[in-house]
């Protein structure tokens, strides 16, 4: 097949696309689930915080590995690095929120937002179907909702905490589906 060959959407193997969608959703659901566990551990002083953080960091490796078949080893490694910064910065933000350290919270939030923009930029350059504006909006929504979740937990506003988690879960599924759709459009021959 030459580079000019177009494949109609109807020619795409729905089974392979569905497998990718399911795998991506699992990875990104793990992302918000393990983030939630870390928030709970930090805010509530629970044992197992180190183990939850380790598992969450492994998820970032898994996400990076998931894009390697499409974008190569270096791109997968770069995404993993960016996502690991995302997680360690989020942990700093949650720890600062727990002790009401506004300066540390604001510093972590600024670093977290800059990292979200780096992730958005990286992804939008990798795939023309992932528009920079859309990626930034989704990433910033993700940060806001995760922050809302942590702050609600800190305030012991458990209803708001649960609502924020439900919202961040819905948001991550939309992002996961957008990423899947972009991969399928960019690499139709693999599906």
mmCIF file of C-alpha atoms in Angstrom:
data_model
loop_
_atom_site.group_PDB
_atom_site.id
_atom_site.type_symbol
_atom_site.label_atom_id
_atom_site.label_comp_id
_atom_site.label_asym_id
_atom_site.label_seq_id
_atom_site.Cartn_x
_atom_site.Cartn_y
_atom_site.Cartn_z
ATOM 1 C CA UNK A 1 0.000 0.000 0.000
ATOM 2 C CA UNK A 2 1.472 3.394 -0.938
ATOM 3 C CA UNK A 3 1.196 6.516 1.187
ATOM 4 C CA UNK A 4 -1.565 7.933 -1.020
ATOM 5 C CA UNK A 5 -3.981 5.058 -0.546
ATOM 6 C CA UNK A 6 -7.108 6.063 1.328
ATOM 7 C CA UNK A 7 -9.070 3.591 3.375
ATOM 8 C CA UNK A 8 -12.750 4.249 3.861
ATOM 9 C CA UNK A 9 -14.048 4.311 7.403
ATOM 10 C CA UNK A 10 -16.261 1.354 6.505
ATOM 11 C CA UNK A 11 -13.120 -0.685 5.711
ATOM 12 C CA UNK A 12 -11.735 -0.288 9.221
ATOM 13 C CA UNK A 13 -11.901 -3.497 11.223
ATOM 14 C CA UNK A 14 -14.363 -2.659 13.990
ATOM 15 C CA UNK A 15 -12.934 -5.428 16.163
ATOM 16 C CA UNK A 16 -9.420 -3.970 16.206
ATOM 17 C CA UNK A 17 -10.762 -0.464 16.770
ATOM 18 C CA UNK A 18 -12.918 -1.718 19.645
ATOM 19 C CA UNK A 19 -9.916 -3.544 21.130
ATOM 20 C CA UNK A 20 -7.912 -0.322 21.059
ATOM 21 C CA UNK A 21 -10.815 1.682 22.516
ATOM 22 C CA UNK A 22 -11.234 -0.837 25.345
ATOM 23 C CA UNK A 23 -7.502 -0.928 26.081
ATOM 24 C CA UNK A 24 -7.209 2.872 26.055
ATOM 25 C CA UNK A 25 -10.250 3.279 28.287
ATOM 26 C CA UNK A 26 -8.781 0.775 30.754
ATOM 27 C CA UNK A 27 -5.475 2.667 30.855
ATOM 28 C CA UNK A 28 -7.101 6.058 31.369
ATOM 29 C CA UNK A 29 -9.647 4.712 33.864
ATOM 30 C CA UNK A 30 -6.693 3.292 35.801
ATOM 31 C CA UNK A 31 -5.169 6.777 35.646
ATOM 32 C CA UNK A 32 -8.128 8.433 37.395
ATOM 33 C CA UNK A 33 -8.764 5.463 39.709
ATOM 34 C CA UNK A 34 -5.195 5.329 41.006
ATOM 35 C CA UNK A 35 -5.087 9.123 41.185
ATOM 36 C CA UNK A 36 -8.191 8.913 43.363
ATOM 37 C CA UNK A 37 -6.540 6.309 45.560
ATOM 38 C CA UNK A 38 -3.506 8.543 46.009
ATOM 39 C CA UNK A 39 -5.741 11.517 46.867
ATOM 40 C CA UNK A 40 -7.585 9.435 49.471
ATOM 41 C CA UNK A 41 -4.351 8.079 50.945
ATOM 42 C CA UNK A 42 -2.737 11.510 51.217
ATOM 43 C CA UNK A 43 -5.784 13.423 52.445
ATOM 44 C CA UNK A 44 -6.903 10.759 54.904
ATOM 45 C CA UNK A 45 -3.404 9.735 56.029
ATOM 46 C CA UNK A 46 -3.989 6.138 55.002
ATOM 47 C CA UNK A 47 -1.350 3.433 54.937
ATOM 48 C CA UNK A 48 -0.401 2.227 51.485
ATOM 49 C CA UNK A 49 0.266 5.674 50.026
ATOM 50 C CA UNK A 50 3.661 4.630 48.646
ATOM 51 C CA UNK A 51 2.154 1.548 47.031
ATOM 52 C CA UNK A 52 -0.673 3.571 45.470
ATOM 53 C CA UNK A 53 1.816 6.114 44.085
ATOM 54 C CA UNK A 54 3.999 3.306 42.701
ATOM 55 C CA UNK A 55 0.985 1.750 40.973
ATOM 56 C CA UNK A 56 -0.087 5.122 39.586
ATOM 57 C CA UNK A 57 3.402 5.729 38.197
ATOM 58 C CA UNK A 58 3.329 2.268 36.580
ATOM 59 C CA UNK A 59 0.133 3.341 34.828
ATOM 60 C CA UNK A 60 2.060 6.175 33.197
ATOM 61 C CA UNK A 61 4.546 3.602 31.876
ATOM 62 C CA UNK A 62 1.617 1.569 30.552
ATOM 63 C CA UNK A 63 0.140 4.583 28.747
ATOM 64 C CA UNK A 64 3.505 5.415 27.183
ATOM 65 C CA UNK A 65 3.915 1.802 26.088
ATOM 66 C CA UNK A 66 0.432 1.837 24.531
ATOM 67 C CA UNK A 67 1.407 4.477 21.978
ATOM 68 C CA UNK A 68 4.705 2.846 20.974
ATOM 69 C CA UNK A 69 3.156 0.638 18.244
ATOM 70 C CA UNK A 70 1.926 3.813 16.536
ATOM 71 C CA UNK A 71 4.480 6.500 17.371
ATOM 72 C CA UNK A 72 7.622 4.554 18.241
ATOM 73 C CA UNK A 73 9.762 3.903 21.291
ATOM 74 C CA UNK A 74 11.022 7.469 21.737
ATOM 75 C CA UNK A 75 7.521 8.952 21.637
ATOM 76 C CA UNK A 76 6.254 6.398 24.154
ATOM 77 C CA UNK A 77 9.174 7.173 26.439
ATOM 78 C CA UNK A 78 8.580 10.930 26.122
ATOM 79 C CA UNK A 79 4.872 10.588 26.932
ATOM 80 C CA UNK A 80 5.735 8.447 29.953
ATOM 81 C CA UNK A 81 8.168 11.109 31.188
ATOM 82 C CA UNK A 82 5.591 13.870 30.762
ATOM 83 C CA UNK A 83 2.902 11.829 32.519
ATOM 84 C CA UNK A 84 5.234 10.958 35.400
ATOM 85 C CA UNK A 85 5.834 14.685 35.938
ATOM 86 C CA UNK A 86 2.040 15.123 35.780
ATOM 87 C CA UNK A 87 1.633 12.586 38.599
ATOM 88 C CA UNK A 88 4.464 13.733 40.849
ATOM 89 C CA UNK A 89 3.308 17.336 40.504
ATOM 90 C CA UNK A 90 -0.274 16.319 41.285
ATOM 91 C CA UNK A 91 0.970 14.601 44.448
ATOM 92 C CA UNK A 92 2.810 17.794 45.436
ATOM 93 C CA UNK A 93 -0.388 19.773 44.865
ATOM 94 C CA UNK A 94 -2.475 17.381 46.986
ATOM 95 C CA UNK A 95 0.104 17.415 49.799
ATOM 96 C CA UNK A 96 0.149 21.231 49.755
ATOM 97 C CA UNK A 97 -3.659 21.338 49.815
ATOM 98 C CA UNK A 98 -3.731 18.972 52.781
ATOM 99 C CA UNK A 99 -1.596 21.288 54.935
ATOM 100 C CA UNK A 100 -3.099 24.521 53.545
ATOM 101 C CA UNK A 101 0.234 25.698 52.130
ATOM 102 C CA UNK A 102 -1.048 28.177 49.553
ATOM 103 C CA UNK A 103 2.407 29.065 48.204
ATOM 104 C CA UNK A 104 3.344 25.425 47.571
ATOM 105 C CA UNK A 105 -0.139 24.735 46.198
ATOM 106 C CA UNK A 106 0.076 27.658 43.759
ATOM 107 C CA UNK A 107 3.607 26.668 42.696
ATOM 108 C CA UNK A 108 2.540 23.066 42.096
ATOM 109 C CA UNK A 109 -0.569 24.209 40.236
ATOM 110 C CA UNK A 110 1.508 26.457 37.955
ATOM 111 C CA UNK A 111 3.951 23.613 37.253
ATOM 112 C CA UNK A 112 1.041 21.183 36.712
ATOM 113 C CA UNK A 113 -0.618 23.515 34.202
ATOM 114 C CA UNK A 114 2.659 24.006 32.312
ATOM 115 C CA UNK A 115 3.106 20.230 32.212
ATOM 116 C CA UNK A 116 -0.472 19.786 30.924
ATOM 117 C CA UNK A 117 0.350 22.223 28.139
ATOM 118 C CA UNK A 118 3.520 20.248 27.335
ATOM 119 C CA UNK A 119 1.495 17.027 27.143
ATOM 120 C CA UNK A 120 -1.067 18.740 24.906
ATOM 121 C CA UNK A 121 1.655 20.108 22.651
ATOM 122 C CA UNK A 122 3.394 16.737 22.424
ATOM 123 C CA UNK A 123 0.180 14.899 21.541
ATOM 124 C CA UNK A 124 -1.027 17.487 19.024
ATOM 125 C CA UNK A 125 2.313 17.307 17.216
ATOM 126 C CA UNK A 126 2.180 13.502 17.141
ATOM 127 C CA UNK A 127 -1.284 13.310 15.609
ATOM 128 C CA UNK A 128 -2.945 15.976 13.446
ATOM 129 C CA UNK A 129 -6.354 14.730 14.610
ATOM 130 C CA UNK A 130 -5.542 15.840 18.161
ATOM 131 C CA UNK A 131 -5.921 19.597 17.895
ATOM 132 C CA UNK A 132 -3.817 21.610 20.337
ATOM 133 C CA UNK A 133 -6.767 23.717 21.500
ATOM 134 C CA UNK A 134 -8.894 20.625 22.169
ATOM 135 C CA UNK A 135 -6.062 18.837 23.964
ATOM 136 C CA UNK A 136 -5.385 21.859 26.184
ATOM 137 C CA UNK A 137 -9.069 22.230 27.039
ATOM 138 C CA UNK A 138 -9.323 18.557 27.982
ATOM 139 C CA UNK A 139 -6.112 18.620 30.000
ATOM 140 C CA UNK A 140 -7.101 21.800 31.835
ATOM 141 C CA UNK A 141 -10.546 20.328 32.582
ATOM 142 C CA UNK A 142 -8.796 17.229 33.907
ATOM 143 C CA UNK A 143 -6.626 19.339 36.219
ATOM 144 C CA UNK A 144 -9.574 21.394 37.455
ATOM 145 C CA UNK A 145 -11.712 18.351 38.176
ATOM 146 C CA UNK A 146 -8.867 16.522 39.920
ATOM 147 C CA UNK A 147 -8.162 19.626 42.011
ATOM 148 C CA UNK A 148 -11.872 19.917 42.839
ATOM 149 C CA UNK A 149 -11.810 16.289 43.939
ATOM 150 C CA UNK A 150 -8.799 16.799 46.224
ATOM 151 C CA UNK A 151 -10.076 20.059 47.717
ATOM 152 C CA UNK A 152 -13.537 18.596 48.370
ATOM 153 C CA UNK A 153 -11.896 15.636 50.096
ATOM 154 C CA UNK A 154 -9.795 17.987 52.214
ATOM 155 C CA UNK A 155 -12.924 19.893 53.248
ATOM 156 C CA UNK A 156 -14.643 16.582 54.031
ATOM 157 C CA UNK A 157 -17.346 17.534 51.541
ATOM 158 C CA UNK A 158 -17.807 13.937 50.488
ATOM 159 C CA UNK A 159 -20.765 14.643 48.196
ATOM 160 C CA UNK A 160 -18.693 17.147 46.189
ATOM 161 C CA UNK A 161 -15.751 14.739 46.305
ATOM 162 C CA UNK A 162 -17.815 11.962 44.718
ATOM 163 C CA UNK A 163 -19.327 14.338 42.136
ATOM 164 C CA UNK A 164 -15.860 15.547 41.146
ATOM 165 C CA UNK A 165 -14.631 11.977 40.765
ATOM 166 C CA UNK A 166 -17.639 11.087 38.603
ATOM 167 C CA UNK A 167 -16.937 14.142 36.449
ATOM 168 C CA UNK A 168 -13.218 13.415 36.079
ATOM 169 C CA UNK A 169 -14.087 9.809 35.197
ATOM 170 C CA UNK A 170 -16.524 10.927 32.477
ATOM 171 C CA UNK A 171 -13.980 13.453 31.197
ATOM 172 C CA UNK A 172 -11.171 10.894 30.969
ATOM 173 C CA UNK A 173 -13.377 8.531 28.946
ATOM 174 C CA UNK A 174 -14.054 11.330 26.447
ATOM 175 C CA UNK A 175 -10.341 12.054 26.244
ATOM 176 C CA UNK A 176 -9.526 8.368 25.838
ATOM 177 C CA UNK A 177 -12.065 8.043 23.021
ATOM 178 C CA UNK A 178 -10.671 11.141 21.317
ATOM 179 C CA UNK A 179 -7.174 9.647 21.477
ATOM 180 C CA UNK A 180 -8.422 6.320 20.109
ATOM 181 C CA UNK A 181 -10.322 7.986 17.270
ATOM 182 C CA UNK A 182 -7.237 10.018 16.380
ATOM 183 C CA UNK A 183 -5.028 6.927 16.229
ATOM 184 C CA UNK A 184 -7.545 5.079 14.047
ATOM 185 C CA UNK A 185 -7.821 8.042 11.665
ATOM 186 C CA UNK A 186 -4.049 8.484 11.472
ATOM 187 C CA UNK A 187 -3.263 4.778 11.046
ATOM 188 C CA UNK A 188 -6.277 3.225 9.269
ATOM 189 C CA UNK A 189 -4.094 0.480 7.809
ATOM 190 C CA UNK A 190 -3.550 -0.920 11.301
ATOM 191 C CA UNK A 191 -7.272 -1.378 11.769
#
